[in-house]
């Protein structure tokens, strides 16, 4: 068996890569190897600005993908070895598949705290299976701990009901991966709010075939929408206790109560029924290759500006890869499905360009970091160096905040906009994107740039 393009991984990066190849080259042969029977596709793609898009992530089955893109053949299998010298791969199901170009989109898995090896009550979240497991265990829990201060912890803490939650974070403020201390304070008003308006009723819509393996690709935005993420307490509802600047040093089990006892670096002792380790991701690289692929210290596959790995004719995209090129001033990598989609699409264009000996220009989306998400119920848009990344201490911040309504932060250097954090319906994303990209000198406008009584857009007409 062989194909011009073989893509490994049925997550958003792999599927986008296959779809893009199919759209650009409907007659070429494409094989997509998916470990999971369900694959991820992006639907309802909406351009918010030139570089910022929002979209839904839908679980789909392989047959539907093939009927939409007849030249994509989906094989439900697992890559175990790349024989890069003779351009073939070997799968767990004993298939040998020849390729001209190979794209590795095997994603990542939760990187749990080390104590997880000893206790099944320490869980991570990645896919549908892992969320179902969490919901089941949580329904019997009165007290839980969440470790980590990034995307998953921030979303969970807001969604979880009927349980006492200990949030263990290394930083001085919550949600540090995405926001600064000011925005974190803005969110914190909502932490203690009554969340009764979030009434999970039905379960997530999904396929109902029995025994269909659901594990695999990472969940996407709004994964919690129709789920009942609830503990067993009915008395006092929610209580969130935040342990700042703390890390887990030990976990043990109380033999009498059966509870987990967590010891923190600050000396705090927490008793709980369940620990969610939301502590980042580790690459899915459980396969061999004849020539070693260059990887980062954490094991992510390094790719150059054409998404090429260090091994001939092998590309990589999405969470599995580490962007190893000199990035544009206002772009940096984060393991997000926005970037998984962009990279999957761009890797397809690069492979095709190389096949046809055509010049490939780097996609415009790598000019500026953009991310649109929802945190604590608010629309959140992150643009450019929104947290002053790469700027050291040499930058200014302009802030505008209306409690429970909006939080607008501009990061400026030499009077030019470098990044923006927009929380709420600010309607400023397009202007900010333009200002970051064209580096207009904003000194003539002074602080009016954030005056809510002045329509800033008028300045630039
Ligand atoms: C709970 C949660 C919420 C999230 N929310 C957001 C969000 O709101 N916004 C956002 O931008 N991002 C979000 N993310 C991150 C986002 O989901 C990921 O960045 C993105 O999905 C990565 O896509 P991927 O295709 O690179 O990898 P994955 O989705 O991990 O897909 C990789 C696929 O490859 C398969 N695979 C692995 N090894 C092999 C092998 N050897 N052979 C064959 N197949 C293999 C895996 O089973 C998997 O199906 C969230 C992540 C989680 C876990
Ligand atoms: N709305 C969104 O956009 C969402 C995005 N995601 C994405 O999904 C992926 C997984 O999410 P998540 O697990 O939250 O990963 P993140 O990378 O977002 O956050 C991990 C957090 O855990 C901390 N951490 C790491 N190791 C430890 C440790 N041993 N003890 C205590 N804290 C630790 C990190 O701190 P430090 O950085 O200091 O190491 C960081 O605060 C990420 O790629 C994330 O971007 C997930 C949910 C929502």
PDB file of N, CA, C and O in Angstrom, residues 34 76 78 101 110 204 251 260 286 340 368 390:
ATOM      1  N   UNK A  34      -5.413   7.168  11.700  1.00  0.00           N
ATOM      2  CA  UNK A  34      -6.019   7.712  12.915  1.00  0.00           C
ATOM      3  C   UNK A  34      -6.134   6.620  13.974  1.00  0.00           C
ATOM      4  O   UNK A  34      -6.736   5.579  13.741  1.00  0.00           O
ATOM      5  N   UNK A  76      -7.743   3.194  10.371  1.00  0.00           N
ATOM      6  CA  UNK A  76      -7.787   3.227  11.834  1.00  0.00           C
ATOM      7  C   UNK A  76      -6.662   2.338  12.358  1.00  0.00           C
ATOM      8  O   UNK A  76      -6.788   1.120  12.422  1.00  0.00           O
ATOM      9  N   UNK A  78      -2.256   2.521  14.220  1.00  0.00           N
ATOM     10  CA  UNK A  78      -1.278   3.289  15.009  1.00  0.00           C
ATOM     11  C   UNK A  78       0.101   3.163  14.378  1.00  0.00           C
ATOM     12  O   UNK A  78       0.537   2.048  14.038  1.00  0.00           O
ATOM     13  N   UNK A 101       5.687  11.885   0.938  1.00  0.00           N
ATOM     14  CA  UNK A 101       5.831  12.831   2.048  1.00  0.00           C
ATOM     15  C   UNK A 101       5.005  12.339   3.229  1.00  0.00           C
ATOM     16  O   UNK A 101       3.879  11.881   3.050  1.00  0.00           O
ATOM     17  N   UNK A 110      -1.630  14.595  28.386  1.00  0.00           N
ATOM     18  CA  UNK A 110      -1.407  15.368  29.611  1.00  0.00           C
ATOM     19  C   UNK A 110      -0.104  14.973  30.300  1.00  0.00           C
ATOM     20  O   UNK A 110       0.218  13.788  30.381  1.00  0.00           O
ATOM     21  N   UNK A 204     -23.043  15.572  26.301  1.00  0.00           N
ATOM     22  CA  UNK A 204     -22.445  16.001  25.043  1.00  0.00           C
ATOM     23  C   UNK A 204     -22.953  15.154  23.873  1.00  0.00           C
ATOM     24  O   UNK A 204     -23.097  13.947  23.990  1.00  0.00           O
ATOM     25  N   UNK A 251       2.099  13.238  47.848  1.00  0.00           N
ATOM     26  CA  UNK A 251       0.708  12.782  47.951  1.00  0.00           C
ATOM     27  C   UNK A 251       0.740  11.423  48.639  1.00  0.00           C
ATOM     28  O   UNK A 251       1.558  10.564  48.308  1.00  0.00           O
ATOM     29  N   UNK A 260      -6.978  11.345  49.808  1.00  0.00           N
ATOM     30  CA  UNK A 260      -5.598  11.684  49.459  1.00  0.00           C
ATOM     31  C   UNK A 260      -5.162  12.859  50.325  1.00  0.00           C
ATOM     32  O   UNK A 260      -5.939  13.789  50.568  1.00  0.00           O
ATOM     33  N   UNK A 286       5.514   7.865  20.590  1.00  0.00           N
ATOM     34  CA  UNK A 286       5.781   6.458  20.893  1.00  0.00           C
ATOM     35  C   UNK A 286       6.030   5.627  19.639  1.00  0.00           C
ATOM     36  O   UNK A 286       5.414   4.589  19.445  1.00  0.00           O
ATOM     37  N   UNK A 340      -2.799  24.495  15.832  1.00  0.00           N
ATOM     38  CA  UNK A 340      -2.775  23.152  15.248  1.00  0.00           C
ATOM     39  C   UNK A 340      -3.406  23.206  13.855  1.00  0.00           C
ATOM     40  O   UNK A 340      -2.909  22.604  12.897  1.00  0.00           O
ATOM     41  N   UNK A 368       1.510  37.110  13.462  1.00  0.00           N
ATOM     42  CA  UNK A 368       1.008  37.669  14.732  1.00  0.00           C
ATOM     43  C   UNK A 368       0.291  36.563  15.508  1.00  0.00           C
ATOM     44  O   UNK A 368      -0.488  35.793  14.939  1.00  0.00           O
ATOM     45  N   UNK A 390       8.610  38.448  25.325  1.00  0.00           N
ATOM     46  CA  UNK A 390       9.789  38.863  24.534  1.00  0.00           C
ATOM     47  C   UNK A 390      10.225  40.309  24.817  1.00  0.00           C
ATOM     48  O   UNK A 390      11.222  40.764  24.283  1.00  0.00           O
TER      49      UNK A 390
END
